[in-house]
Structure formats: structure tokens, C-alpha cells
mmCIF file of C-alpha atoms in Angstrom:
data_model
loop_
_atom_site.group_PDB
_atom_site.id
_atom_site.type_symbol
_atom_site.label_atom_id
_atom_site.label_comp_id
_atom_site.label_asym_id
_atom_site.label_seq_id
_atom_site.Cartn_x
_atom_site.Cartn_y
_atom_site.Cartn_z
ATOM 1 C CA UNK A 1 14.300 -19.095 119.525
ATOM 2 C CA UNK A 2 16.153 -21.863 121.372
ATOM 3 C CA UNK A 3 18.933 -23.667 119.120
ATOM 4 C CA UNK A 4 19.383 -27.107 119.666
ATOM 5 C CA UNK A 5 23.498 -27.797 118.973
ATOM 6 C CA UNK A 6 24.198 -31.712 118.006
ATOM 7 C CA UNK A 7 27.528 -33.263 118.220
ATOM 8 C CA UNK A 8 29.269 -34.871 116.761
ATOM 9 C CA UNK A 9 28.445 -34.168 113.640
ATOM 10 C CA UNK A 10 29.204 -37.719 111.889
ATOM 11 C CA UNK A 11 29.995 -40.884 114.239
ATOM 12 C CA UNK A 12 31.167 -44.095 113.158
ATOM 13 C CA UNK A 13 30.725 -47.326 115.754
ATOM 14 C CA UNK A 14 31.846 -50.657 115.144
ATOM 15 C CA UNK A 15 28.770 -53.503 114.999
ATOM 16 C CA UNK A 16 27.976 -54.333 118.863
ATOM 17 C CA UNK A 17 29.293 -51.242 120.279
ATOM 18 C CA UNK A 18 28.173 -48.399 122.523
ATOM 19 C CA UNK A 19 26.846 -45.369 120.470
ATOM 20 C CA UNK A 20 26.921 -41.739 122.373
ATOM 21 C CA UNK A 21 25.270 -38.848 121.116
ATOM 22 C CA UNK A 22 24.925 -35.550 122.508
ATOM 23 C CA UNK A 23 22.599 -32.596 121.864
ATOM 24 C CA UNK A 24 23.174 -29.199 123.737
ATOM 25 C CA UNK A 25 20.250 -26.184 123.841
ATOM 26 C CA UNK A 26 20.782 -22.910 124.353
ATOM 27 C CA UNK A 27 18.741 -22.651 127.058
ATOM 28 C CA UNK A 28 17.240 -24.308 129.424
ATOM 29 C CA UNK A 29 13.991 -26.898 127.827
ATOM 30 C CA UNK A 30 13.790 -28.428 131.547
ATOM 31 C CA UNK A 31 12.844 -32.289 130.366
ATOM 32 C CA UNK A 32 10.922 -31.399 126.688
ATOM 33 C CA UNK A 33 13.043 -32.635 124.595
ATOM 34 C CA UNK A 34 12.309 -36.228 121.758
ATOM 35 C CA UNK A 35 14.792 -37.708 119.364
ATOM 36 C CA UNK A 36 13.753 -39.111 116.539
ATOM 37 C CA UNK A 37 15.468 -41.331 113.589
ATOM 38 C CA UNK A 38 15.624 -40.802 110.427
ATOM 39 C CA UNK A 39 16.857 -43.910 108.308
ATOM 40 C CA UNK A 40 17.912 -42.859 104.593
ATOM 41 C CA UNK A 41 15.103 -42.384 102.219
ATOM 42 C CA UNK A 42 12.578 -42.740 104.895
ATOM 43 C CA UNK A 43 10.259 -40.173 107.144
ATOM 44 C CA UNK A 44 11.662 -39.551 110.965
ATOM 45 C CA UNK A 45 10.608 -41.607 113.210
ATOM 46 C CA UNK A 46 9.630 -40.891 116.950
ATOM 47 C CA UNK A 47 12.230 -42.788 119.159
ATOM 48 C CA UNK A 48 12.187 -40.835 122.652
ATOM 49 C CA UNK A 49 10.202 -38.471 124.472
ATOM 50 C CA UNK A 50 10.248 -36.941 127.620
ATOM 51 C CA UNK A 51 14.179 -37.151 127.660
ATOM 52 C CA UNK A 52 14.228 -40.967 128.511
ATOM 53 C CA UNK A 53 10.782 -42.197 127.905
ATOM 54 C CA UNK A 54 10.941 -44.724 124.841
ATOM 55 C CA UNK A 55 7.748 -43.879 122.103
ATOM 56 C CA UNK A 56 6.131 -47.461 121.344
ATOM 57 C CA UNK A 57 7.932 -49.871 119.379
ATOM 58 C CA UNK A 58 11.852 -48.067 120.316
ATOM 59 C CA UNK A 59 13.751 -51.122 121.173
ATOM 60 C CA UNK A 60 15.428 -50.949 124.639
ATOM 61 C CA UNK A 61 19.337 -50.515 123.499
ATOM 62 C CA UNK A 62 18.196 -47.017 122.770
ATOM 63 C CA UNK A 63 17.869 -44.550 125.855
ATOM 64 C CA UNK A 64 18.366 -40.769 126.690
ATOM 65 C CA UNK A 65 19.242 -38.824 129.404
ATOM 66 C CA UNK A 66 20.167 -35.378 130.416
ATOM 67 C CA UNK A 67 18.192 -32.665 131.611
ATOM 68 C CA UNK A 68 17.878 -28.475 130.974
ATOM 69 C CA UNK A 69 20.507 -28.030 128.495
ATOM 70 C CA UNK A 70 22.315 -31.121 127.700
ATOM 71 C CA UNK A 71 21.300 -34.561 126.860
ATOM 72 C CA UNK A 72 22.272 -37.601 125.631
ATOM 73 C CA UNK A 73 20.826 -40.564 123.194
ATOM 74 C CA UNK A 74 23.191 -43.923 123.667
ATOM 75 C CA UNK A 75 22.350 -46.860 121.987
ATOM 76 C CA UNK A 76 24.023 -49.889 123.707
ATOM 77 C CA UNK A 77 25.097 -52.209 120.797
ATOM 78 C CA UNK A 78 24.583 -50.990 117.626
ATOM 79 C CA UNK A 79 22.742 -53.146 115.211
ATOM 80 C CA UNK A 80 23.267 -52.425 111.568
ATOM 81 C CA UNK A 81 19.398 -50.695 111.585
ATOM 82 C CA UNK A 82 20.450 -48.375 113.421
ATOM 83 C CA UNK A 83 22.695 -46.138 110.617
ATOM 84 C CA UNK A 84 20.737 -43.260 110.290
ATOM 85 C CA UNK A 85 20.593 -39.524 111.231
ATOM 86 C CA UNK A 86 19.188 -38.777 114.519
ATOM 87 C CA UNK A 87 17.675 -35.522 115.349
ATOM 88 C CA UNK A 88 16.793 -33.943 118.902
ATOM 89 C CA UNK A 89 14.245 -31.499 119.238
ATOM 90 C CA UNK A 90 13.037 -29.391 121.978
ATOM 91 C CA UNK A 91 9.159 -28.772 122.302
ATOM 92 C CA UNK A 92 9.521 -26.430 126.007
ATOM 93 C CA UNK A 93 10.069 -22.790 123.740
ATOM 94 C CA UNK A 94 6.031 -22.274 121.984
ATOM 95 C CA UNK A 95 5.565 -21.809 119.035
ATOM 96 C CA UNK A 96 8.857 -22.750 117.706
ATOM 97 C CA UNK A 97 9.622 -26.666 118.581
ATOM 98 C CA UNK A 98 13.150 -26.351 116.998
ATOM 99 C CA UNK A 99 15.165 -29.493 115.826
ATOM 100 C CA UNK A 100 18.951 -30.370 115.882
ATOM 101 C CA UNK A 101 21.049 -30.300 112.811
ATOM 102 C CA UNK A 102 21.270 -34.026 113.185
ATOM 103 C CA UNK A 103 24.184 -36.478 113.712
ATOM 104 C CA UNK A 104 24.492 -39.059 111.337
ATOM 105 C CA UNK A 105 25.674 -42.097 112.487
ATOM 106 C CA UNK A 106 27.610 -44.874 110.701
ATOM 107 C CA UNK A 107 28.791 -48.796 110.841
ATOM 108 C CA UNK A 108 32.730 -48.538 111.201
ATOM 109 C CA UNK B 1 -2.066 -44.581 116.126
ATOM 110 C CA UNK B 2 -3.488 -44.224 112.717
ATOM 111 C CA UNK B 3 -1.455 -43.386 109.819
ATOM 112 C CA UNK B 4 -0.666 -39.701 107.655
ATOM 113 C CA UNK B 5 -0.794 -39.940 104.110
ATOM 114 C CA UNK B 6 0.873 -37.341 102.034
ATOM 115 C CA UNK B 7 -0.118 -36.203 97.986
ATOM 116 C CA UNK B 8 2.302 -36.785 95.740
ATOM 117 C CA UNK B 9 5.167 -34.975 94.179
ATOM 118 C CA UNK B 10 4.955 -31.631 92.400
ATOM 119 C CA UNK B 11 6.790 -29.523 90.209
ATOM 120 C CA UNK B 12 6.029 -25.984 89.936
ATOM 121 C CA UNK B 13 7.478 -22.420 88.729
ATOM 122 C CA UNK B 14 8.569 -19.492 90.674
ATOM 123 C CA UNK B 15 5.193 -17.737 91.379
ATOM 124 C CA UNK B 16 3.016 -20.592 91.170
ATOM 125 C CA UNK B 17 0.659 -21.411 94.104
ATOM 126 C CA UNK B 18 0.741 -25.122 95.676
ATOM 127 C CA UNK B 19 -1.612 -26.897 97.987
ATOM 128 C CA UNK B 20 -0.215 -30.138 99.509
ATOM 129 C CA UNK B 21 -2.407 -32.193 101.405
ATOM 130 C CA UNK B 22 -2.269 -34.869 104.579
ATOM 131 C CA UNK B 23 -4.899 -37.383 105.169
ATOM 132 C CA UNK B 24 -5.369 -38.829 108.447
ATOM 133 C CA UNK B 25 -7.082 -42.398 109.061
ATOM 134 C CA UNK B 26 -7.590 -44.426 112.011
ATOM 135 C CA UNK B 27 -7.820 -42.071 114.544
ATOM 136 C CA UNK B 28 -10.001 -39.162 115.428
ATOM 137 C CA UNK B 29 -8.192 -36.843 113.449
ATOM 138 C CA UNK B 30 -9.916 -33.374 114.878
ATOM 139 C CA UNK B 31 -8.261 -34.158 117.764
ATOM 140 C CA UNK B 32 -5.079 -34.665 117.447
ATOM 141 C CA UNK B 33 -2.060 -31.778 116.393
ATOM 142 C CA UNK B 34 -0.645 -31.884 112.931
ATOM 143 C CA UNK B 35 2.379 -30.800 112.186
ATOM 144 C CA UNK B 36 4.506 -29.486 108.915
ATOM 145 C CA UNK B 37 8.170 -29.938 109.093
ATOM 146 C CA UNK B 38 10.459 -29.094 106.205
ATOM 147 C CA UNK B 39 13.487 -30.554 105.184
ATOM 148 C CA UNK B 40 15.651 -28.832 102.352
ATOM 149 C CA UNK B 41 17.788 -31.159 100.506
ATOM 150 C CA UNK B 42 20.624 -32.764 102.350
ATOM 151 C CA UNK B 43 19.584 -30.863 105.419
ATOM 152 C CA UNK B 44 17.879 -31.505 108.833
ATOM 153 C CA UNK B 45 14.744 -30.697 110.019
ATOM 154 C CA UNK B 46 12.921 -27.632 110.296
ATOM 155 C CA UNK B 47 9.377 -27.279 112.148
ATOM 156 C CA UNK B 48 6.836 -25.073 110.165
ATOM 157 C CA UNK B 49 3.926 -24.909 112.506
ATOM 158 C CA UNK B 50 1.018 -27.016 113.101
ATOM 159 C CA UNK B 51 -3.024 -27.134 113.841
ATOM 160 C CA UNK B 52 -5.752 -28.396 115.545
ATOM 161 C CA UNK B 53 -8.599 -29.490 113.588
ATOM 162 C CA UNK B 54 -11.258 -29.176 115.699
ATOM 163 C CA UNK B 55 -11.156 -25.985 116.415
ATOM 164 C CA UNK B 56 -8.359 -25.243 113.933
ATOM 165 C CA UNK B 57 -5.874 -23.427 116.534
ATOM 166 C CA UNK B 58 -2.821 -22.840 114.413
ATOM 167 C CA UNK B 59 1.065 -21.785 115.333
ATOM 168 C CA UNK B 60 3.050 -21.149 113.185
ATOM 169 C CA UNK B 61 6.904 -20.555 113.338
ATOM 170 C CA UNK B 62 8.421 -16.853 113.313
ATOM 171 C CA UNK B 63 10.937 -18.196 110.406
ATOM 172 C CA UNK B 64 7.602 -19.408 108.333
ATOM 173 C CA UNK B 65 4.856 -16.977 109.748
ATOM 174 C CA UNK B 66 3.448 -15.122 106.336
ATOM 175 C CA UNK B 67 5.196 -17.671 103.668
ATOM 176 C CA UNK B 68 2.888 -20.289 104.079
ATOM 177 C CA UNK B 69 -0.673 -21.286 105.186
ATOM 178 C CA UNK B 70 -1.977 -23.761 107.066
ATOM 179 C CA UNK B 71 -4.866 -25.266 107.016
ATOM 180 C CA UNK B 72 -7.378 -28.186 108.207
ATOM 181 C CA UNK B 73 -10.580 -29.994 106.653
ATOM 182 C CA UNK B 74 -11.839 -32.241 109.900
ATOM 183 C CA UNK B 75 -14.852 -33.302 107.929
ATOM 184 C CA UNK B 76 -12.355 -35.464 105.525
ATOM 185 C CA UNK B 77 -9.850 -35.893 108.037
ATOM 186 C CA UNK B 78 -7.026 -33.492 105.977
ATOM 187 C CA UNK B 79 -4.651 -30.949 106.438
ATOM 188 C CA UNK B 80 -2.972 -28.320 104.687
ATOM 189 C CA UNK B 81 0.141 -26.144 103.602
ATOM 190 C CA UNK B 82 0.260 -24.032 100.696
ATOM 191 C CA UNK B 83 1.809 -21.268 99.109
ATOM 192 C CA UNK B 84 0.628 -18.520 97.236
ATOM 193 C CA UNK B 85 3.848 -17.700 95.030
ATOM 194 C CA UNK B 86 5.964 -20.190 95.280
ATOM 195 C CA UNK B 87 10.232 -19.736 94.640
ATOM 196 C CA UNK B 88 13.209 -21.531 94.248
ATOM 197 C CA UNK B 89 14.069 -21.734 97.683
ATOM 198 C CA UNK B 90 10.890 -23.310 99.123
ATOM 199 C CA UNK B 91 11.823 -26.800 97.265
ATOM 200 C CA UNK B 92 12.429 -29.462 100.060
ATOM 201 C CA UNK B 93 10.793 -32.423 101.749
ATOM 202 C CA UNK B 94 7.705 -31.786 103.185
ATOM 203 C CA UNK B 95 6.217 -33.921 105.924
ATOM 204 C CA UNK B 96 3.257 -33.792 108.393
ATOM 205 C CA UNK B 97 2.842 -35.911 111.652
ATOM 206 C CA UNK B 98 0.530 -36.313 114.178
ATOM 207 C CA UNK B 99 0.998 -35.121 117.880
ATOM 208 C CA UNK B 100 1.967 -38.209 120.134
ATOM 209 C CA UNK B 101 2.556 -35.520 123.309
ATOM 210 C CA UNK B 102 0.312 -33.620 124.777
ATOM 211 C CA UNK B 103 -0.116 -30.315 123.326
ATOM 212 C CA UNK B 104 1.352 -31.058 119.791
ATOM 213 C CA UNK B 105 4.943 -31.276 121.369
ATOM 214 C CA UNK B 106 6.002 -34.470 120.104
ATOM 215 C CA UNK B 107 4.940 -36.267 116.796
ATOM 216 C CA UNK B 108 3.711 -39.836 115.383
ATOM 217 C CA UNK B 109 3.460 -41.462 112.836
ATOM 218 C CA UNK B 110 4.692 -38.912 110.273
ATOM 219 C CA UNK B 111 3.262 -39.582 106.514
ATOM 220 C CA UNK B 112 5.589 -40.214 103.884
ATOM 221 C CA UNK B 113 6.871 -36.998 102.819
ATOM 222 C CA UNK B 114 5.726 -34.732 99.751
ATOM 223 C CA UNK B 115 8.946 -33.577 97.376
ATOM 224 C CA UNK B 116 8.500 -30.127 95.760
ATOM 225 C CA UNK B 117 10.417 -28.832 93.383
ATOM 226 C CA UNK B 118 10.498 -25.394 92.220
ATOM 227 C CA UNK B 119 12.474 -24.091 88.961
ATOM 228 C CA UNK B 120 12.042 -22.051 85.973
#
């Protein structure tokens, strides 16, 4: 089973700011690998698939990049929507499309 | 892109059997992947296995593979996951989604999530 490793754990960004976050897999998932958000109390939400390609409706301060084992999510200037915990998952290992452990980002 | 709606909360006993449910509308639901993700309380996400209910094709996870069932009705557009004897440590948020990749490798929407809670 591939593990998907997110880090940091917790970030904090100021209103307007750049937001980095990274998830690492243990193995190579070439470019199948989606983030999703998931804002408190509610269901995830697709943001990204296809390491960069934004799922309908993702505003366009949110991007990802990366490819094989290590990839990023940024959001350009963080809006106050935007606190939630974000997840990465891979979908290249069948049958086990394993997730992240999720960073949760904050307002500072 | 339709839209997954989940039955409501339960609360059951160790040993109990559960059957949760996911009803799919505006789309053509045979067609499309579902997928059951778990989430244990205060913790991420962890992907169950999913089906295709046209021909209902299922995979299921190695870490779920003989705990739980899945299963699809196309002719009322609904999916399944149930347990036969349920225990403490299967309480968690339950969601299905829909396949927005290819091949069920991505998902959306997601429905809204089905709490169960088991304790003596």
C-alpha cells in the first residue's frame, strides 16, 4: 500500500498570503494524485486532479504541482474560506486509493 | 454532476448489523463509481472501496476487505455498505462520492456524510 505523508501538519498564514503545502508518497503515483478540502463540519470537497488540473468550480489561487513522489498544493492569497483541512490522495496503486493524514490550515 | 444523498444517523450495539444507504440523482447513476470513505473521529480520511452499478464491479480495500459489504441497487439509483456485527471501533463518518476520474480514481460530489455510533 502506498502512504501518502502530509506536511506540515498544522499551518497558520496571515489573510492575503501565500499558502504551501506539501504531500510526499512512498512511491512513485507518476501524476494520480487529487486534493481535496474539507471545511469543518462539512463533506470533502474535490479541489484538484491530475496534480494541477483544477475540478470545476476550484477558484484559480489554488494550484498543485509536483510529480512521482512529491507534490505541492499553494494557494496564492488566502481568503478566510479557505481554513480547512486539506487532504491528498493518490489513485495510481489499485485497489487501495490511499489519502493523506491531512494538513489543517489556519488564519494567523 | 448530480448530487449523493446519505441516510441518516444511527446508533447501534456491538453485534448489531447496519445498512447505510446513498442515493444518487441527476445523473446516470449505473455508470458512474461510488465510493465509501471513512473518517473516524478527529481523523483523516480513509478509502473503503467502491462499485460500479451497472455491472456492480466492486474493490474493496485490503484494510476493509471481509468487515464490510458493498453493495449497489441501479434500478433506484442506491448504494450500499453494511455490516454484519457491528463494534465499537467501526463508529466514524461515513461518506460516499461519485467518480469524477476515469476509472473511479477521483470523486464528486460526495453526499453529506452518515454518523454511526456504536456502544453498549
Amino acid at each position: 500500500e502506498i502512504v501518502m505523508t502530509q506536511s506540515p501538519a498544522t499551518l497558520s498564514v496571515s489573510p492575503g498570503e501565500r499558502a504551501t503545502l506539501s504531500c510526499r508518497a512512498s512511491q512513485s503515483v507518476n501524476s494520480d494524485l487529487a486534493w481535496y478540502q474539507q471545511r469543518p463540519g462539512q463533506a470533502p470537497r474535490l479541489l484538484i486532479y491530475a496534480v494541477s488540473t483544477r475540478a470545476t468550480g476550484t477558484p484559480a489561487r489554488f494550484s498543485g504541482s509536483g510529480s512521482g513522489t512529491e507534490f505541492t498544493l499553494t494557494i496564492s492569497s488566502l481568503q478566510s474560506e479557505d481554513v480547512a483541512v486539506y487532504y491528498c490522495q493518490q489513485y495510481n496503486d489499485r485497489p487501495s486509493y490511499t489519502f493523506g493524514q491531512g494538513t489543517k490550515l489556519e488564519i494567523k | 454532476e448530480g448530487q449523493l444523498v446519505q441516510s441518516g444517523s444511527e446508533v447501534k450495539k456491538p453485534g448489531e448489523s447496519l445498512k447505510i444507504s446513498c442515493e444518487g440523482s441527476g445523473y446516470s447513476f449505473p455508470n458512474y463509481w461510488i465510493v465509501w470513505v471513512r473518517q473516524m473521529p478527529g481523523k483523516g480520511l480513509e478509502w473503503m472501496g467502491m462499485i460500479y452499478p451497472a455491472t456492480s464491479d466492486i474493490r474493496y480495500s485490503p484494510s476493509f476487505q471481509g468487515q464490510v459489504i458493498i453493495s449497489a441497487d441501479k434500478s433506484i439509483n442506491t448504494a450500499y455498505l453494511q455490516w454484519s456485527s457491528l463494534k465499537a471501533s467501526d463508529s466514524g463518518m461515513y461518506y460516499c462520492a461519485r467518480e469524477y476520474c476515469s476509472g473511479g480514481r477521483c470523486y464528486s460530489p460526495w453526499g453529506q456524510g452518515t454518523l454511526v455510533t456504536v456502544s453498549s
